[in-house]
Coordinates of C-alpha atoms in Angstrom, one line a residue:
X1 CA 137.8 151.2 -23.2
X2 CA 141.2 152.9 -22.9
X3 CA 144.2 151.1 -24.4
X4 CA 146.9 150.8 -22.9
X5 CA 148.8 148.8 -25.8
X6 CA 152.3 150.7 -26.9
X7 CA 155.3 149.6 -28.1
X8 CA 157.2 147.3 -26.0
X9 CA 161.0 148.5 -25.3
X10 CA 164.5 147.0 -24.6
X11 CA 164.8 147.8 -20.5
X12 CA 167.6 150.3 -19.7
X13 CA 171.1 148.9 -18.9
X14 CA 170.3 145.1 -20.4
X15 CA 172.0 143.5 -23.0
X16 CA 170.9 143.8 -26.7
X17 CA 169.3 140.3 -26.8
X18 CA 166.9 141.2 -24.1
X19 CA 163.3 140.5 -24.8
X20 CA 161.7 143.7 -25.0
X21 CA 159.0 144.8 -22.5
X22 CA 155.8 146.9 -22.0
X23 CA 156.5 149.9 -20.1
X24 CA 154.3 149.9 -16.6
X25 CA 150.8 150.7 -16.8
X26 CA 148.1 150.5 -14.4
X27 CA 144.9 148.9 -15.0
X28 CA 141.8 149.8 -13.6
X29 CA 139.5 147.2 -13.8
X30 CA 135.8 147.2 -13.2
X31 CA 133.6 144.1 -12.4
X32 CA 130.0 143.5 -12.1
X33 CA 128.3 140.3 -11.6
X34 CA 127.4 138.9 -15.1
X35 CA 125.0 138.0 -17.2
X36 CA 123.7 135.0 -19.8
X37 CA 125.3 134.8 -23.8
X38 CA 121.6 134.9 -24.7
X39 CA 118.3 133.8 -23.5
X40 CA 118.0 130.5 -24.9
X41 CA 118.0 127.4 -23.0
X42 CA 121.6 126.2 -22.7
X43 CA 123.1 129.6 -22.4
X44 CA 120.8 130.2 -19.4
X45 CA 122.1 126.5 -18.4
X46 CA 125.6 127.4 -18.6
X47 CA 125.4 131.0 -17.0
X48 CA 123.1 130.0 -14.2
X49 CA 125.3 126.6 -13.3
X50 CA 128.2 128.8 -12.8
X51 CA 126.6 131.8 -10.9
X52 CA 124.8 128.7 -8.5
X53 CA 128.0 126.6 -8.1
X54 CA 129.8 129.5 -6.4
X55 CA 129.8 128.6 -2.9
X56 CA 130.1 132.4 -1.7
X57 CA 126.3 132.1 -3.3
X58 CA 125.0 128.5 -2.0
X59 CA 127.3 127.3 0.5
X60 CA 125.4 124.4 1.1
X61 CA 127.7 121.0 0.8
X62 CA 128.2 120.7 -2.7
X63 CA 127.3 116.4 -2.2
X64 CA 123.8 117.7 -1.0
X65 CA 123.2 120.8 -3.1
X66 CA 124.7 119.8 -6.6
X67 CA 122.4 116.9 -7.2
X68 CA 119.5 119.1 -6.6
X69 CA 121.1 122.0 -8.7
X70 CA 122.0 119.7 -11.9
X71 CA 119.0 117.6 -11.9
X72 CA 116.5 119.9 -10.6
X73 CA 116.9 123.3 -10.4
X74 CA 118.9 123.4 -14.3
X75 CA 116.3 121.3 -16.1
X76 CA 113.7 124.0 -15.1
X77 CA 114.5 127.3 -14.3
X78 CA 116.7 128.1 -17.5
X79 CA 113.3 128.4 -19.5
X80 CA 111.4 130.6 -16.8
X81 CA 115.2 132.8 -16.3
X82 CA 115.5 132.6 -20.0
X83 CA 111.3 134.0 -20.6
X84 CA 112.5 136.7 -18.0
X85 CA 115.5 137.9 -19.7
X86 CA 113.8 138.1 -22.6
X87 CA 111.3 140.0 -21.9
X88 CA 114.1 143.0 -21.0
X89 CA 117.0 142.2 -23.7
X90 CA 118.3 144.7 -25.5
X91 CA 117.7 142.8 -29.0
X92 CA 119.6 145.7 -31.1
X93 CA 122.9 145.4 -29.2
X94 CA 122.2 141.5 -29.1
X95 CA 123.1 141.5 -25.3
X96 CA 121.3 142.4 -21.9
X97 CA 120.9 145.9 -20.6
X98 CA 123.9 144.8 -17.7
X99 CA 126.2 144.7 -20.3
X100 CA 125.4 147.7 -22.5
X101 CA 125.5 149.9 -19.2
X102 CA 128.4 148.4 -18.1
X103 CA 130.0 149.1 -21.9
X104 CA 128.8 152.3 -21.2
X105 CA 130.2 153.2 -17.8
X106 CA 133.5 151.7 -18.5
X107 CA 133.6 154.5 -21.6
X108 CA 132.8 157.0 -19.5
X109 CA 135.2 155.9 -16.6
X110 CA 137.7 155.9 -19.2
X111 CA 137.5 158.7 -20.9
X112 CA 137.6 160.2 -16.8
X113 CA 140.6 158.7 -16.2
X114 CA 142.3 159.7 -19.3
X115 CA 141.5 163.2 -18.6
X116 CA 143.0 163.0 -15.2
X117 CA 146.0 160.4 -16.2
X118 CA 146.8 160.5 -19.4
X119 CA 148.1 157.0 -21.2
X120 CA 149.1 156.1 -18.1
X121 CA 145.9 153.8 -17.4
X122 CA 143.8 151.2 -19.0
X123 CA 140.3 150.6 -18.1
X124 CA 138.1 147.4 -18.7
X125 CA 135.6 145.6 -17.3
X126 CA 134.9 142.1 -16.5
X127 CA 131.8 139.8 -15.0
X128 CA 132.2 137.3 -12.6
X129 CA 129.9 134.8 -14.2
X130 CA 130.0 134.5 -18.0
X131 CA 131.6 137.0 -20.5
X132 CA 133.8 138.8 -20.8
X133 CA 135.8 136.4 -18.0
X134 CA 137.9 137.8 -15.1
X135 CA 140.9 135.7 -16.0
X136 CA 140.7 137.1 -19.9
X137 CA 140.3 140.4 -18.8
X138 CA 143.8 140.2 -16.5
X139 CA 145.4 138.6 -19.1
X140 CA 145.1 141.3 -21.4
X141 CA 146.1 143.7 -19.0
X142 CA 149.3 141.8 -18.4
X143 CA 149.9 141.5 -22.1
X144 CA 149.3 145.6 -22.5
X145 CA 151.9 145.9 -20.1
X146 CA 150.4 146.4 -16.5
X147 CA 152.6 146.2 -13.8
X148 CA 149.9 147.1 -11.2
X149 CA 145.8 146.6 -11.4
X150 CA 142.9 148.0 -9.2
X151 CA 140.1 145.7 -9.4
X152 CA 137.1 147.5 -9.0
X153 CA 133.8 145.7 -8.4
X154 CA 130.8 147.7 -8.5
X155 CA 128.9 147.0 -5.5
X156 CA 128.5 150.0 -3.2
X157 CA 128.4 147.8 -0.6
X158 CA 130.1 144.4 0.9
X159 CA 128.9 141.2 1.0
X160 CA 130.0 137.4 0.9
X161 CA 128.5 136.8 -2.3
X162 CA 129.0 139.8 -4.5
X163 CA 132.3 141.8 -3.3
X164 CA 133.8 138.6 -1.8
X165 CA 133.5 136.2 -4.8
X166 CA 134.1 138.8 -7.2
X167 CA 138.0 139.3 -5.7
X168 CA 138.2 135.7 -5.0
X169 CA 138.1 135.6 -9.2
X170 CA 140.6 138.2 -9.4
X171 CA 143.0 136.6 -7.1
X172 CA 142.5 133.5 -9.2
X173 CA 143.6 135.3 -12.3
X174 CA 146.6 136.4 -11.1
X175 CA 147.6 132.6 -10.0
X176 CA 148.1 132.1 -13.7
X177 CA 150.6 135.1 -14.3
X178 CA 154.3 134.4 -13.8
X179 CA 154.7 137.8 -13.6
X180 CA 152.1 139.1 -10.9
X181 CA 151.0 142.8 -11.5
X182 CA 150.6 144.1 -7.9
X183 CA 147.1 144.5 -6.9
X184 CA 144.3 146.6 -5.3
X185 CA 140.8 145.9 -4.3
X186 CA 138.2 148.6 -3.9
X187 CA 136.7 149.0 -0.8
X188 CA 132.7 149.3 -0.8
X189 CA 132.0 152.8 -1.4
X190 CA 127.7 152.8 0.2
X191 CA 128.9 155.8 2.2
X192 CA 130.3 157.8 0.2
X193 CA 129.5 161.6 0.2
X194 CA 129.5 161.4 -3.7
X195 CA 127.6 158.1 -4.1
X196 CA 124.8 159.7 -2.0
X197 CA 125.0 162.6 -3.7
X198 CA 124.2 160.9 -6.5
X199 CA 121.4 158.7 -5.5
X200 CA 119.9 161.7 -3.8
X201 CA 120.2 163.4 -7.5
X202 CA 118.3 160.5 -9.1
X203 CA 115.6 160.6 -6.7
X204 CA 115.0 164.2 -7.1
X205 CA 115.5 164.3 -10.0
X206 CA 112.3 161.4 -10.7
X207 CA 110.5 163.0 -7.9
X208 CA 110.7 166.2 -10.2
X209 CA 108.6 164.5 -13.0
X210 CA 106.0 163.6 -11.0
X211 CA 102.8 165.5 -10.4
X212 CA 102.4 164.2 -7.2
X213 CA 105.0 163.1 -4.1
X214 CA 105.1 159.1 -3.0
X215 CA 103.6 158.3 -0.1
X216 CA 106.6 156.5 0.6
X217 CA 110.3 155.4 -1.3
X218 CA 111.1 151.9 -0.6
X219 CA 114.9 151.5 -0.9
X220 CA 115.1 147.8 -2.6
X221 CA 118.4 146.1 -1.9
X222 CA 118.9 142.4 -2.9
X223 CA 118.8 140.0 -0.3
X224 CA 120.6 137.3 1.5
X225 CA 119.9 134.3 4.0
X226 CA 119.8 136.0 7.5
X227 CA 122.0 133.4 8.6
X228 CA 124.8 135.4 6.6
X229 CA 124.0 138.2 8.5
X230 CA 124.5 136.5 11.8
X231 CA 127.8 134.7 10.4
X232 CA 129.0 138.2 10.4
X233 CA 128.5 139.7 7.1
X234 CA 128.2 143.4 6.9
X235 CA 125.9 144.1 4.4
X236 CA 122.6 144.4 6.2
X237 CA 124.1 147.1 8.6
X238 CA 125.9 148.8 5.0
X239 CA 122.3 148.7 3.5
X240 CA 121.0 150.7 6.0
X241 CA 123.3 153.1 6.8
X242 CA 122.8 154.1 3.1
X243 CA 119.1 154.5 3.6
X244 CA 119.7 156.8 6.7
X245 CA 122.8 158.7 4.5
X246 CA 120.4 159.3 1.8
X247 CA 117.1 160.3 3.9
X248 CA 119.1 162.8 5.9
X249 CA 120.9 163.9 2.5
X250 CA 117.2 163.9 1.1
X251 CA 116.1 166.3 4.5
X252 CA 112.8 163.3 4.7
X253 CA 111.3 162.3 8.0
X254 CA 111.8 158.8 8.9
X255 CA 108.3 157.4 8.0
X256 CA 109.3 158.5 4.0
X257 CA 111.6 156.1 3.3
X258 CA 112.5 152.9 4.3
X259 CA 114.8 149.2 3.9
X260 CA 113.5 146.2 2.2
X261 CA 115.4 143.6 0.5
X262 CA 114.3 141.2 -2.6
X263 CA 115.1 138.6 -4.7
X264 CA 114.9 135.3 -1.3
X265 CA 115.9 132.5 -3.0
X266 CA 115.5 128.9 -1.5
X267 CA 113.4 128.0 1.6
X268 CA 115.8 129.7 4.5
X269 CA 114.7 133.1 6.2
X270 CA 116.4 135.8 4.5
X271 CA 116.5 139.9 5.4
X272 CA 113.2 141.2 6.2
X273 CA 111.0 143.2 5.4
X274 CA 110.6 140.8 1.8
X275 CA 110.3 143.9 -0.8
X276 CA 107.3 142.3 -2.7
X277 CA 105.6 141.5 0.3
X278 CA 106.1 145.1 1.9
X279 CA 104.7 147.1 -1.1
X280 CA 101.7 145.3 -0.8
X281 CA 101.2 145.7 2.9
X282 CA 102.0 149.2 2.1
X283 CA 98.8 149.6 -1.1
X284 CA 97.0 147.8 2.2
X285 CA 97.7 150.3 4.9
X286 CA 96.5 152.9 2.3
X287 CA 100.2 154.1 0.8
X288 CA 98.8 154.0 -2.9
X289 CA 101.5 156.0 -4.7
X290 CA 105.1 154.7 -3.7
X291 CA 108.5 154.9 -5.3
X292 CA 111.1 152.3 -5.1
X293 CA 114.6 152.2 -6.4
X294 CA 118.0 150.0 -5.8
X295 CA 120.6 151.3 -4.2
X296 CA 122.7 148.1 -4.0
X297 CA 122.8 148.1 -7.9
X298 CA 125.1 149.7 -10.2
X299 CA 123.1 149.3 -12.9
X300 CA 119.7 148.0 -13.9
X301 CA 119.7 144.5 -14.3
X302 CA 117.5 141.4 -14.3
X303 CA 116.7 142.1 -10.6
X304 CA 115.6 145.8 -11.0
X305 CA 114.2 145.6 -14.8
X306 CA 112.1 142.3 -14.4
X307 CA 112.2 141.8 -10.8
X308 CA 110.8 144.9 -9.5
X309 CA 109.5 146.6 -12.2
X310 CA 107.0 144.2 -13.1
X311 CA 106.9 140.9 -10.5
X312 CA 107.1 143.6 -7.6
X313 CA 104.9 146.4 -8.8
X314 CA 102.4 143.9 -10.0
X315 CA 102.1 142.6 -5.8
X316 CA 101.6 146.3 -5.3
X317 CA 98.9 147.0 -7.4
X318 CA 97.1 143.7 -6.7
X319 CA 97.0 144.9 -3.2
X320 CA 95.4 147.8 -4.6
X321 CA 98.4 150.3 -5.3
X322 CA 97.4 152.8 -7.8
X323 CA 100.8 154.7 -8.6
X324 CA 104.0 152.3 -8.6
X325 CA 107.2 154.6 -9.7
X326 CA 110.4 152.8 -10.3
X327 CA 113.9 154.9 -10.3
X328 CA 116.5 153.5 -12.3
X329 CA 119.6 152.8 -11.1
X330 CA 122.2 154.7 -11.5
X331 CA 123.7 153.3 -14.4
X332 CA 126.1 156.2 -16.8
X333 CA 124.6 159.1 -15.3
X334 CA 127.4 161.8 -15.0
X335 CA 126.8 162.1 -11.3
X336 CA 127.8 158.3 -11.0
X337 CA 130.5 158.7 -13.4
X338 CA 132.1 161.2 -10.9
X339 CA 131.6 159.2 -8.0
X340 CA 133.2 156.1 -9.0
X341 CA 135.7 158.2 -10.8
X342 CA 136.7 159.7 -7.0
X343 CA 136.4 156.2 -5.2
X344 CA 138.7 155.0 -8.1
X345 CA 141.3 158.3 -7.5
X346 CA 141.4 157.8 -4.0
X347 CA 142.3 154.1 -4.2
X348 CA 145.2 154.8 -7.3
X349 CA 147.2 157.1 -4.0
X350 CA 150.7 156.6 -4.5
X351 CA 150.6 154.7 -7.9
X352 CA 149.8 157.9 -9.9
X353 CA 149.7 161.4 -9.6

């Protein structure tokens, strides 16, 4: 990460007894969605009490869902999350693979924006639930001397529960500063010519090292309730247009790609078609080599590592899939690197040149 640390300075024209000041800065500061200490029980506890309290997540009345959540839901699911996670940590780096890619994109967005800027910026990252906080990760840029931060989350595209909570966090933080840096939020970026390009990359680029084509890509986003959708979330309708971005990008026919959406959670209806239950309808109708990747992710995760390259390609191939290829996200890859590092210059206009 860039630092933006330097010698704090008398301001111009004050009296000598003035406390001395940072000189202005502007952060850039990244956020992704978070991730457990570790995989044992009570650091599974503490992550997954905070990521499920968040009503953007479960906005179910708190006096009906919290009993179930703290007497229920937390006395079980921390060992079959924690089992999970450790099945895909990254023992070496004692952390999960979230946040050694998002270590690793925050270098390269750094060392990008020093190129373009100079000493002029300072890029970090945060996560919304667990470590390193939101509120930390302000107060150091404050402290480094930021007058002005772009907060950054990485979700290519908007909803309720990812985008929305994440800036909700970031305008908390700044409730605590008696000196406010003036702020920016990221708009979601799923169209974006460079973002496609990128995804369309990745897919040829796995497509390339295969000795025979998928019958079919399925482009896995992670779901939501339907009734956010009808609430008036935008995230279906983002998801989608991606899909149709990258298929025409990608020069495929229609029946070559298509939307599904994972990880349903709780007893509602969420958006259909259910990923795992579409690739084995798929190994059913005879589609026994398919591709999936994520879209919706910045970078592999519990949902992408675990979720669907094992709970989902193991519906496939009990349905009688033969050839299940999972493309990662797009994690560091330069073409990502270059994408986010555009989104990220066209939403610093007019606070650097």
């Amino acid at each position: 990460m860039l630092d933006a640390t330097q010698a704090a300075v008398r301001p111009k024209h004050a009296p000598t007894d003035h406390p001395k000041i940072a000189n202005g800065k502007v952060g850039i500061l990244v956020a992704n969605l978070g991730t457990p200490d570790n995989y044992d029980y009570w650091s599974m506890r503490r992550y997954l009490n905070e990521f499920l309290s968040d009503r953007r997540v479960i906005d179910y009345s708190p006096w009906r869902w919290q009993p179930l959540l703290q007497l229920v839901i937390l006395t079980k699911r921390p060992f079959s999350s924690g089992k999970n996670y450790k099945s895909i940590w990254n023992e070496e780096a004692g952390e999960s693979p979230l946040m050694t890619i998002t270590k690793n994109q925050t270098r390269a967005l750094a060392a990008s924006m020093q190129e373009r800027y100079g000493d002029q910026v300072m890029v970090d990252f945060c996560m919304r639930y667990g470590n390193p906080s939101t509120k930390s990760k302000v107060r150091e840029m404050v402290e480094a001397g930021c007058h002005k931060i772009l907060f950054f989350p990485l979700y290519p595209h908007y909803a309720g529960a990812t985008s929305a909570t994440a800036n909700d966090e970031f305008f908390r933080a700044l409730m605590n500063e008696k000196w406010q840096p003036t702020a920016r939020t990221v708009d979601p970026y799923f169209e974006h010519p460079q973002y496609i390009e990128a995804l369309a990359q990745s897919i040829e680029t796995a497509y390339a090292k295969l000795e025979k084509k998928p019958d079919i890509l399925c482009c896995s986003y992670h779901g939501m309730p339907l009734r956010y959708l009808m609430e008036g979330d935008p995230y279906h309708c983002q998801c989608q247009k991606t899909t149709r971005l990258l298929r025409e990008r990608l020069g495929w026919a229609e029946t070559e790609i298509k939307t599904t959406f994972q990880s349903k959670f709780g007893p509602e209806e969420w958006l259909q078609p259910y990923t795992v239950e579409e690739v084995a309808r798929l190994a059913a109708d005879g589609k026994k080599n398919i591709a999936v990747c994520a879209p919706a992710f910045s970078a592999d995760c519990i949902e992408t590592l675990e979720e669907i390259n094992e709970e989902i390609k193991e519906s496939f191939e009990h349905a009688g899939g033969e050839q299940f290829t999972y493309i990662p996200c797009l994690n560091d890859d330069p073409a990502h690197i270059r994408a986010l590092s555009q989104v990220i210059e066209e939403n610093l206009g007019g606070w650097l040149e």
